[in-house]
Short mmCIF file of C-alpha atoms in Angstrom, two decimals:
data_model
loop_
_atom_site.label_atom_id
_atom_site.label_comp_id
_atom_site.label_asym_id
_atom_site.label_seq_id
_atom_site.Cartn_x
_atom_site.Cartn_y
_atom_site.Cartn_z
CA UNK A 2 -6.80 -16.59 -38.10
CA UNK A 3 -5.93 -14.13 -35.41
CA UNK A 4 -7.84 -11.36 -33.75
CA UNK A 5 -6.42 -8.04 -34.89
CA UNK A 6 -6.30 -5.61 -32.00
CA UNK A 7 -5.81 -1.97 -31.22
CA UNK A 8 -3.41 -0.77 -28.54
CA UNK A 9 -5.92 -0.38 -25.97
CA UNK A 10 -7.13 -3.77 -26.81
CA UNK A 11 -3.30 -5.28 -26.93
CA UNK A 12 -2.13 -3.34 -23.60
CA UNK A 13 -5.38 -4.97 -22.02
CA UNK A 14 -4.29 -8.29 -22.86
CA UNK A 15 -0.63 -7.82 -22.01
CA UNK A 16 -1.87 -7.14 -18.48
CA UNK A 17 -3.79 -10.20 -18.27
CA UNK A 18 -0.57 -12.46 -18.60
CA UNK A 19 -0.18 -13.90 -15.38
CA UNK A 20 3.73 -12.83 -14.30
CA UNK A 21 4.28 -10.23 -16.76
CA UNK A 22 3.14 -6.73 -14.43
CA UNK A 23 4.11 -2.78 -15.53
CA UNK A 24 7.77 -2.98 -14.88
CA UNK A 25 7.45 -5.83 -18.10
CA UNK A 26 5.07 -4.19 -19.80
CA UNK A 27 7.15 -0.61 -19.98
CA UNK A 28 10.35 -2.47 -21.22
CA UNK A 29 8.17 -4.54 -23.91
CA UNK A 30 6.90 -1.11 -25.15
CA UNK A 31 10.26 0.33 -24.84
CA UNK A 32 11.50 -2.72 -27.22
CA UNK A 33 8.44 -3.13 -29.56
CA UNK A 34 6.87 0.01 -29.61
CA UNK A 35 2.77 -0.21 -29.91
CA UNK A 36 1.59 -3.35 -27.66
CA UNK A 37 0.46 -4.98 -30.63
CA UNK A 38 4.05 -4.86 -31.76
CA UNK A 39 4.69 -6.88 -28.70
CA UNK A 40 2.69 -10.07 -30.16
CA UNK A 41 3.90 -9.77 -33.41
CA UNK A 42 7.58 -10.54 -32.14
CA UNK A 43 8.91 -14.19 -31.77
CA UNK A 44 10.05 -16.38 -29.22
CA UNK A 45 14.07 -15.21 -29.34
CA UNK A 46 13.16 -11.33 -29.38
CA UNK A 47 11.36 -11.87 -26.41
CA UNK A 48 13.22 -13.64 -24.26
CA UNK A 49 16.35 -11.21 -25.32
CA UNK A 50 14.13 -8.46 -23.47
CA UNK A 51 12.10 -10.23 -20.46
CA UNK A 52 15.64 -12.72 -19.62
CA UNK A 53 15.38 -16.15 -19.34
CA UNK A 54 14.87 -18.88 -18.41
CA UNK A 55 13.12 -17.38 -15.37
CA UNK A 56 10.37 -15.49 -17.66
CA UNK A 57 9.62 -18.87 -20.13
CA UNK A 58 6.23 -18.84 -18.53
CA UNK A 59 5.87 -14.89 -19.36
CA UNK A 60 7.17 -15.60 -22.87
CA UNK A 61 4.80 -18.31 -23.59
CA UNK A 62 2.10 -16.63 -22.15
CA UNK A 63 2.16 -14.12 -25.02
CA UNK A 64 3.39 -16.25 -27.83
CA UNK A 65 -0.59 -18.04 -27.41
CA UNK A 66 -2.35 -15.43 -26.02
CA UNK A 67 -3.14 -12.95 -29.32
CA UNK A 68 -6.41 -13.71 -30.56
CA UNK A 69 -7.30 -16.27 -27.77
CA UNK A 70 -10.69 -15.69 -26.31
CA UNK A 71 -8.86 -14.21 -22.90
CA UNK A 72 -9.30 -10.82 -24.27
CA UNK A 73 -13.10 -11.03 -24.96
CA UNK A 74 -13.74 -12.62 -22.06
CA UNK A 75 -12.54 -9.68 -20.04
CA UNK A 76 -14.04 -7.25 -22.23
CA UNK A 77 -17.49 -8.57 -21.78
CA UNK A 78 -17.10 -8.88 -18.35
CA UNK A 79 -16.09 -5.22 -17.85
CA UNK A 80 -18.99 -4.43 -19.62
CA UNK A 81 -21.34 -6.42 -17.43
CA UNK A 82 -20.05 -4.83 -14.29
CA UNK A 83 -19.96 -1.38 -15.44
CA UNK A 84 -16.19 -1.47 -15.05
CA UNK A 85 -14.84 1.40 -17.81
CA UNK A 86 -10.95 -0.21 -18.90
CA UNK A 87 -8.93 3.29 -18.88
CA UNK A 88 -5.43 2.45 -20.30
CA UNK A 89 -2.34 4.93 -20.39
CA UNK A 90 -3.10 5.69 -24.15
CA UNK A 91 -6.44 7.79 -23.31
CA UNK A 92 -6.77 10.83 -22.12
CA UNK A 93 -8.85 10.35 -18.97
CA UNK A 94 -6.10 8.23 -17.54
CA UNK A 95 -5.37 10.28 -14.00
CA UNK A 96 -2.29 12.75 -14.92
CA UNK A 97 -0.33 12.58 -11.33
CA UNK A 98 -0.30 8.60 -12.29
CA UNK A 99 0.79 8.81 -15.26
CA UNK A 100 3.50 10.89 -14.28
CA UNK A 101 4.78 7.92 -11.51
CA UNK A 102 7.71 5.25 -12.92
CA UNK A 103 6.14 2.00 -13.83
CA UNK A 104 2.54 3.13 -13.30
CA UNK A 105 0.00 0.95 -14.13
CA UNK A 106 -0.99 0.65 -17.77
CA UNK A 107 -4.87 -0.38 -17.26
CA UNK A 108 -7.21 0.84 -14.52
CA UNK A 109 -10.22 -1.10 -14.18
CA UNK A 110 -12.66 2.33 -12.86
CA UNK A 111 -16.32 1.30 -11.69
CA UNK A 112 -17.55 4.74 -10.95
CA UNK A 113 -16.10 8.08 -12.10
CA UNK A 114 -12.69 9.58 -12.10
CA UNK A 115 -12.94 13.38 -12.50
CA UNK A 116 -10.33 16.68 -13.51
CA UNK A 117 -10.76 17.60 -9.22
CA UNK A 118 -9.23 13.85 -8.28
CA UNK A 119 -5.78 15.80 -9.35
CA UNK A 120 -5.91 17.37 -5.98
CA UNK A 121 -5.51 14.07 -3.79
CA UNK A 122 -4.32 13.06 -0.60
CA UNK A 123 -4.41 9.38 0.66
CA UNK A 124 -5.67 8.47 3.77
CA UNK A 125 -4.28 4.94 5.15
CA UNK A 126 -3.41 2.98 8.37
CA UNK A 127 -4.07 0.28 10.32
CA UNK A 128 -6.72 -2.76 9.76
CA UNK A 129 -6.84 -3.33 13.66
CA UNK A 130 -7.55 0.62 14.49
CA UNK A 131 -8.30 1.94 18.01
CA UNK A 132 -11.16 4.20 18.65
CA UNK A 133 -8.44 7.13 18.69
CA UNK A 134 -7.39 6.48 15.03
CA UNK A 135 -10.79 5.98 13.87
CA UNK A 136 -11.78 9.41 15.26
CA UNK A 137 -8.43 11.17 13.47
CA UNK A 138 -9.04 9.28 10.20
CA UNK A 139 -12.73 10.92 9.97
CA UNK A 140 -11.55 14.43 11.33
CA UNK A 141 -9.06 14.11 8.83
CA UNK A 142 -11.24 12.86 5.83
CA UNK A 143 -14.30 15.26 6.82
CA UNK A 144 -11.80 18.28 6.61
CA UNK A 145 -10.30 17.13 3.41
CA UNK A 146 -13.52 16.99 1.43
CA UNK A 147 -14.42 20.47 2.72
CA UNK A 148 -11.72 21.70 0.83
CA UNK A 149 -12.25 20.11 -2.39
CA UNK A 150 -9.59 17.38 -1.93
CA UNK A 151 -10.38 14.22 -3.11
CA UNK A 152 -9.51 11.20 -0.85
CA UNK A 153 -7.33 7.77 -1.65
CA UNK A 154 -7.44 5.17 0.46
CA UNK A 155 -7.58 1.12 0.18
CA UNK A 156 -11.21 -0.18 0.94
CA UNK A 157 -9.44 -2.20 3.76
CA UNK A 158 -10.83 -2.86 7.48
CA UNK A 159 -10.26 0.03 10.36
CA UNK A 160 -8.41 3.07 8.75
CA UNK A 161 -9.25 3.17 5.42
CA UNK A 162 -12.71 2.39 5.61
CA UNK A 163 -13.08 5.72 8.09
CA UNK A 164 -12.00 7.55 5.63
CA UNK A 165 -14.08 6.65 3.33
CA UNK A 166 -17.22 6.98 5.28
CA UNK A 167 -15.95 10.16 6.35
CA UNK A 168 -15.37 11.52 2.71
CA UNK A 169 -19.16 9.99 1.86
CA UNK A 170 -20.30 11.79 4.66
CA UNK A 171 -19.28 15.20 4.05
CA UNK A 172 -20.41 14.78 0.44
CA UNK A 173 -16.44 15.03 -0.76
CA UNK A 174 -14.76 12.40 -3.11
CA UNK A 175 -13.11 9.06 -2.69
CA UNK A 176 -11.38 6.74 -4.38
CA UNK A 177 -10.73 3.08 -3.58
CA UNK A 178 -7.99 0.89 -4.62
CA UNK A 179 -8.33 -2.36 -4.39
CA UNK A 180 -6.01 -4.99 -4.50
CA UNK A 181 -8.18 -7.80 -6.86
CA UNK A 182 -10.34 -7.75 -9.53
CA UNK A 183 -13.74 -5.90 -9.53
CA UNK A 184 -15.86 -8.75 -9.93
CA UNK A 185 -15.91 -9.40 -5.93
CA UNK A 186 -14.97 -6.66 -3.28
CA UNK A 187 -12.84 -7.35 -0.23
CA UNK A 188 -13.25 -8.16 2.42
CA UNK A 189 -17.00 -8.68 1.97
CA UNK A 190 -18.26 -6.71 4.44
CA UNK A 191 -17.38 -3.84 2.89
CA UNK A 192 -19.38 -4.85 -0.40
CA UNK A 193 -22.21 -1.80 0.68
CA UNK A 194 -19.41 0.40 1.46
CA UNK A 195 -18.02 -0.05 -2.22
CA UNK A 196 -20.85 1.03 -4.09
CA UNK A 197 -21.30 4.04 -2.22
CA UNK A 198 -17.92 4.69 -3.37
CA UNK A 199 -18.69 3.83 -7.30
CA UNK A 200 -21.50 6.31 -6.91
CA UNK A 201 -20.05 9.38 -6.15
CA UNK A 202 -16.17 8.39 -6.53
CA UNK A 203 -14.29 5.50 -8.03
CA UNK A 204 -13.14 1.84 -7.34
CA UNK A 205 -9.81 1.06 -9.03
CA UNK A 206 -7.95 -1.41 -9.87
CA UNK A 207 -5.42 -2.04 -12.33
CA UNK A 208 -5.60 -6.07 -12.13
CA UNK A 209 -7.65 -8.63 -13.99
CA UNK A 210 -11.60 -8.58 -13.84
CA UNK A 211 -11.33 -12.35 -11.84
CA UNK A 212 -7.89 -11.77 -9.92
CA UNK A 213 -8.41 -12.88 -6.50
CA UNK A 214 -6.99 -10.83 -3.55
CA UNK A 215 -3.44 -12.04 -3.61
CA UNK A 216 -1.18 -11.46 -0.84
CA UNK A 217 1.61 -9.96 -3.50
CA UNK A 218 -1.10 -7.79 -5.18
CA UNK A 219 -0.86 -5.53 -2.08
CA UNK A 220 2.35 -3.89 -2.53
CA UNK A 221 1.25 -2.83 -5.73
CA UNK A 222 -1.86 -1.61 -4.79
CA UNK A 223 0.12 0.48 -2.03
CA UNK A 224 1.53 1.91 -5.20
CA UNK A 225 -1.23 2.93 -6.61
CA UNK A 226 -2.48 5.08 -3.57
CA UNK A 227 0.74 6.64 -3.78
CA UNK A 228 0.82 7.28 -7.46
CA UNK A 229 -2.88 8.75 -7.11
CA UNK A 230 -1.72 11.47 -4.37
CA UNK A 231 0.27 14.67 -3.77
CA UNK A 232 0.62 13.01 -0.27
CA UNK A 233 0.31 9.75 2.09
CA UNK A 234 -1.27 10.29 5.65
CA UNK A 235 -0.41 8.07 7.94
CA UNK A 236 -3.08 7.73 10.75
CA UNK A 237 -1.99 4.47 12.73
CA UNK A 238 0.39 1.78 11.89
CA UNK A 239 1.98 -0.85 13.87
CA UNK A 240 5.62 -1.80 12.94
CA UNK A 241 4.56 -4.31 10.43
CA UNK A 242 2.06 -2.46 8.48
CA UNK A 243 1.01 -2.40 4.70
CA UNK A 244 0.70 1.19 5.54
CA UNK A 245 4.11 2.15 5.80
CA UNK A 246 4.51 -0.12 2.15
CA UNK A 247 2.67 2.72 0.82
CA UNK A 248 4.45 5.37 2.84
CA UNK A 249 8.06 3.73 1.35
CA UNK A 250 6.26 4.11 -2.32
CA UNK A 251 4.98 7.55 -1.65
CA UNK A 252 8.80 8.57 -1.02
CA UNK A 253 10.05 6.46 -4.01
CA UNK A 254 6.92 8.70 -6.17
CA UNK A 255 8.70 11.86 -4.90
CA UNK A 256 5.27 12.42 -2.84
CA UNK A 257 4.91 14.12 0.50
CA UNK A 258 4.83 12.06 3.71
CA UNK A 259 2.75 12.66 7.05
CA UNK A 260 2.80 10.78 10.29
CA UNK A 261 0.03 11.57 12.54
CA UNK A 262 1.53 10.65 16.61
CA UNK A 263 -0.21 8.75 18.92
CA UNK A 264 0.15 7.32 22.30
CA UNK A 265 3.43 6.01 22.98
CA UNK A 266 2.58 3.31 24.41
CA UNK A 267 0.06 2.07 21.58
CA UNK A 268 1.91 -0.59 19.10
CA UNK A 269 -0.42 0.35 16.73
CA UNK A 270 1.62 4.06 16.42
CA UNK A 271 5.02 2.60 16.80
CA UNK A 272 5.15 2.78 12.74
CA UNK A 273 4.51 6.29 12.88
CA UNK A 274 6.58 7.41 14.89
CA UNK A 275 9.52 5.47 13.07
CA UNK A 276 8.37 7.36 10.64
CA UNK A 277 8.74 10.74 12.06
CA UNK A 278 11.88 9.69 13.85
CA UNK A 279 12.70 8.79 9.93
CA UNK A 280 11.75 12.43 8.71
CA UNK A 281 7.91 12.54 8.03
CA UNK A 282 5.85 15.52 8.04
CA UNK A 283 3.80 15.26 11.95
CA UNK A 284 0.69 15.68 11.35
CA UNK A 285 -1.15 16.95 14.34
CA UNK A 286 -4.38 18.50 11.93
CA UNK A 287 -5.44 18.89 8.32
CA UNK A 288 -3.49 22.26 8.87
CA UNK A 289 -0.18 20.09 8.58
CA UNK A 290 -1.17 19.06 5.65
CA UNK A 291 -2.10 21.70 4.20
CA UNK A 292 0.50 24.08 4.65
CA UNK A 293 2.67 21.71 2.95
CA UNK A 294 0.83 20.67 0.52
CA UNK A 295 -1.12 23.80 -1.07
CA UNK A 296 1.57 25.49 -3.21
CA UNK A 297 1.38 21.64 -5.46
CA UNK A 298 -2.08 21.88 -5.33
CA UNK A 299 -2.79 25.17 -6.81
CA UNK A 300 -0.21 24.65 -8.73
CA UNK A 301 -2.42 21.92 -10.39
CA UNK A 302 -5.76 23.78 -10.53
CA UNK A 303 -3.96 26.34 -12.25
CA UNK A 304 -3.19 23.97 -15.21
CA UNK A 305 -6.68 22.79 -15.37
CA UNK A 306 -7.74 26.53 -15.75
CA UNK A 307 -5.57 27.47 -18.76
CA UNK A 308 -5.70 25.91 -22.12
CA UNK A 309 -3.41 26.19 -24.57
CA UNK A 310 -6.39 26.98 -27.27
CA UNK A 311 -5.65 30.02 -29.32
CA UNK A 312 -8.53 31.79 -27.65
CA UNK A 313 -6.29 31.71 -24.53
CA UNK A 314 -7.26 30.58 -20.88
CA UNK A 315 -10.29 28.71 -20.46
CA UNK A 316 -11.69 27.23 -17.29
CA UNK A 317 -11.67 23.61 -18.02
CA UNK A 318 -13.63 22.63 -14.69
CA UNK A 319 -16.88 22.59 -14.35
CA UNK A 320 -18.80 25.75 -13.52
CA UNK A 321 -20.39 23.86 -10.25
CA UNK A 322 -16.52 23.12 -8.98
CA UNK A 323 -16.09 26.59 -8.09
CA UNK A 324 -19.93 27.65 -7.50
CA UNK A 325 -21.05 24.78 -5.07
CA UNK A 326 -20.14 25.80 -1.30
CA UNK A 327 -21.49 24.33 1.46
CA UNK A 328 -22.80 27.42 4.16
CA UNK A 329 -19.82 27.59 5.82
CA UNK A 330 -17.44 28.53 2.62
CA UNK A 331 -20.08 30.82 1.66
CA UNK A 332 -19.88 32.92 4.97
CA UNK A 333 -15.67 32.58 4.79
CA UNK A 334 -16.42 33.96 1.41
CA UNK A 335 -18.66 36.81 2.36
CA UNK A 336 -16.27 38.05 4.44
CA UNK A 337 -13.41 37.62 2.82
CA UNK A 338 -12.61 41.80 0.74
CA UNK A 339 -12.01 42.50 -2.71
CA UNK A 340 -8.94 44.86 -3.47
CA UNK A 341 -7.56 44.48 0.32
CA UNK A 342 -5.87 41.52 2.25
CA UNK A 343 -7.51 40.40 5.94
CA UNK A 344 -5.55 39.24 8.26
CA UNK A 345 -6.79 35.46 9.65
CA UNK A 346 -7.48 36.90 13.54
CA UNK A 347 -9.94 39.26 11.78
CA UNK A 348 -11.28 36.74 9.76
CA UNK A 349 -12.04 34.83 12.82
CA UNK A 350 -13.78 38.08 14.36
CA UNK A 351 -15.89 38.88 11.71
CA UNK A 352 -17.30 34.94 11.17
CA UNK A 353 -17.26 34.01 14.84
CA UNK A 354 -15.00 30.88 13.60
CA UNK A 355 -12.00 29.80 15.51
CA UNK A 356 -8.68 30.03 13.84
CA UNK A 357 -8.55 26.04 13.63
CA UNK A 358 -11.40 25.98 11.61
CA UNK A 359 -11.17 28.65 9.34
CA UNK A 360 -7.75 27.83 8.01
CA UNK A 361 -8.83 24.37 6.32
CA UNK A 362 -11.92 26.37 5.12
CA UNK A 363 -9.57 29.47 3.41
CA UNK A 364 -7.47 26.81 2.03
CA UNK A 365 -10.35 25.46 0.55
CA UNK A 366 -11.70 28.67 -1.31
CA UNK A 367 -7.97 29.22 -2.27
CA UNK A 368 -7.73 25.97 -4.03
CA UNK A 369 -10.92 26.60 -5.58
CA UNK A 370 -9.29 29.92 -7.19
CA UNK A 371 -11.53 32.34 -5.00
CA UNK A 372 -9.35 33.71 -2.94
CA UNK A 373 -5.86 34.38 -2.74
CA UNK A 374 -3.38 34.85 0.36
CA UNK A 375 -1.15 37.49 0.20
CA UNK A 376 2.00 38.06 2.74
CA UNK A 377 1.36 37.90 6.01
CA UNK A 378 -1.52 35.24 5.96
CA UNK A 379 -4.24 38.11 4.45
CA UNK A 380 -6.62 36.56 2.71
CA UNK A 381 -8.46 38.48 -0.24
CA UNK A 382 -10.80 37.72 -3.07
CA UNK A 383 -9.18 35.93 -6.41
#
């Protein structure tokens, strides 16, 4: 007799058959409707929507799979991990994701994924970095986190794994993706690494619990750091890179692109520069980013403040998200007025902070909903 499942339990098992991926999974729903609808069809149905005879394996796949003890199998081994299964059918399923073509339908999460994550920016480059990328990554990362912004990046070697310490470091958010399932990290040596990013971020994955770290899982991984983002930095990335995979997906997604320069002479910023040759945002500082990116992210703070409850606007965030500043937001704040606008030069008088350093941090308290800017650059309290 067969299993009956749910459609969290159903979309989970579509995932796990080997060939089948999102794009396969979206036009099965599209047919079927519920993914339990999917197993209930036969052989001819299916093939009519997956095409044939290229997909037999696919087809067959699901024909045997209801019921089978595949599902439990990943189920208790989630469980064992502490791996939460978030499919598109709950709520705490990230919203800029969901809103991507072909996203993912389960996200394997070991660690936390939180309302703030909306405000995103990924992070990515180069395995083989030089000591100049490393030191722009972290920059990069450590001024990111002071402004509330959660950062994406892919758990790999050189790059990515700066800006993850850096995030860790300032006490900010970040999110792995990884490219394999969470029952082993790669590479290895970042094992440590990982669960310091489970404790006070996420790892994510949207494959299989045992899925090894395929060569063709990294292109949709790329995705995924895309998806997860209002925009993709690019630190350093030779002309071959997975890093400009995800910058190609980030423009597919409709997300912004950056491009930080480097030496000319330095194959390891020959992608980059293609890439601003190519029409990418340079990004010289976090200021780049910021600029360009701010409006979006307000934008999505504001929805997270307002609920459409009858009482009328609520803040859904946690009180801490707006109380907990580190020393030097609550001296920006200080100084920034109530009822009147200060210009940024005065800012920078009355705080003794340079100019470059007190932008990232306004931007910051502005995301947060503390302070507003009005024309001119003035800055005054929300």
């Amino acid at each position: 007799m067969k299993r009956e499942m749910n459609s969290k339990e159903a979309l989970v098992l579509l995932n796990l058959i080997p060939g089948l991926g999102p794009a396969g999974i979206c036009r099965l729903m599209d047919a079927f409707g519920k993914p339990e609808d999917v197993f209930r069809a036969g052989p001819v149905a299916l093939r009519a929507v997956l095409g044939a005879p290229a997909q037999e394996p696919v087809v067959n796949g699901i024909l045997t799979a209801e019921g089978g003890p595949a599902l439990l199998e990943e189920l208790r081994l989630a469980k064992e991990e502490g791996v939460r299964i978030v499919t598109v059918f709950d709520a705490d399923y990230p919203g800029l994701l969901r809103t991507a073509p072909y996203s993912p339908p389960v996200l394997y999460v070991k660690g936390t994924i939180v309302p703030e994550d909306g405000a995103a920016v990924a992070l990515v480059g180069t395995r083989s970095a030089t000591p100049y990328g490393l030191s722009v990554a972290k920059s990069f990362s450590h001024e990111l986190t002071r402004c509330g912004i959660t950062v994406v990046s892919g758990l790999a070697e050189g790059i990515d794994a700066a800006g993850h310490e850096a995030a860790l470091q300032s006490g900010g958010r970040t999110i792995a993706v990884v490219g394999h399932g969470l029952t082993h990290i790669y590479p290895a040596v970042h094992r440590k690494l990982a669960e310091r990013i489970a404790g006070s971020g996420a790892l994510v994955s949207e494959f299989p619990m045992k899925m090894p770290p395929l060569k063709t899982n990294f292109p949709r991984r790329n995705r995924t750091i895309a998806g997860l983002s209002f925009g993709v930095v690019v630190v350093e990335a030779p002309l071959k890179s997975g890093a400009l995979i995800t910058a190609r997906e980030a423009l597919d997604l409709n997300r912004e692109v950056f491009a930080v320069p480097g030496p000319i002479q330095s194959p390891q910023s020959r992608g980059c520069h293609r890439l601003i040759k190519e029409g990418a945002k340079l990004a010289e500082d976090v200021r780049d980013l910021l600029e360009e990116l701010a409006p979006r992210l307000r934008e999505r703070l504001d929805e997270w403040k307002q609920s459409p409850a009858e009482e009328g606007p609520v803040n859904r965030l946690p009180p801490e998200f707006f109380q907990k500043l580190t020393a030097e937001e609550q001296v920006v704040y200080g100084a920034v007025p109530a009822g009147k606008s200060m210009m940024v030069d005065t800012l920078a008088g009355v705080t003794t902070m340079p100019p470059a350093k007190l932008l990232p941090l306004l931007t910051g308290l502005e995301l947060k909903g503390l302070i507003v800017q009005r024309p001119g650059q003035g800055f005054s309290r929300g």
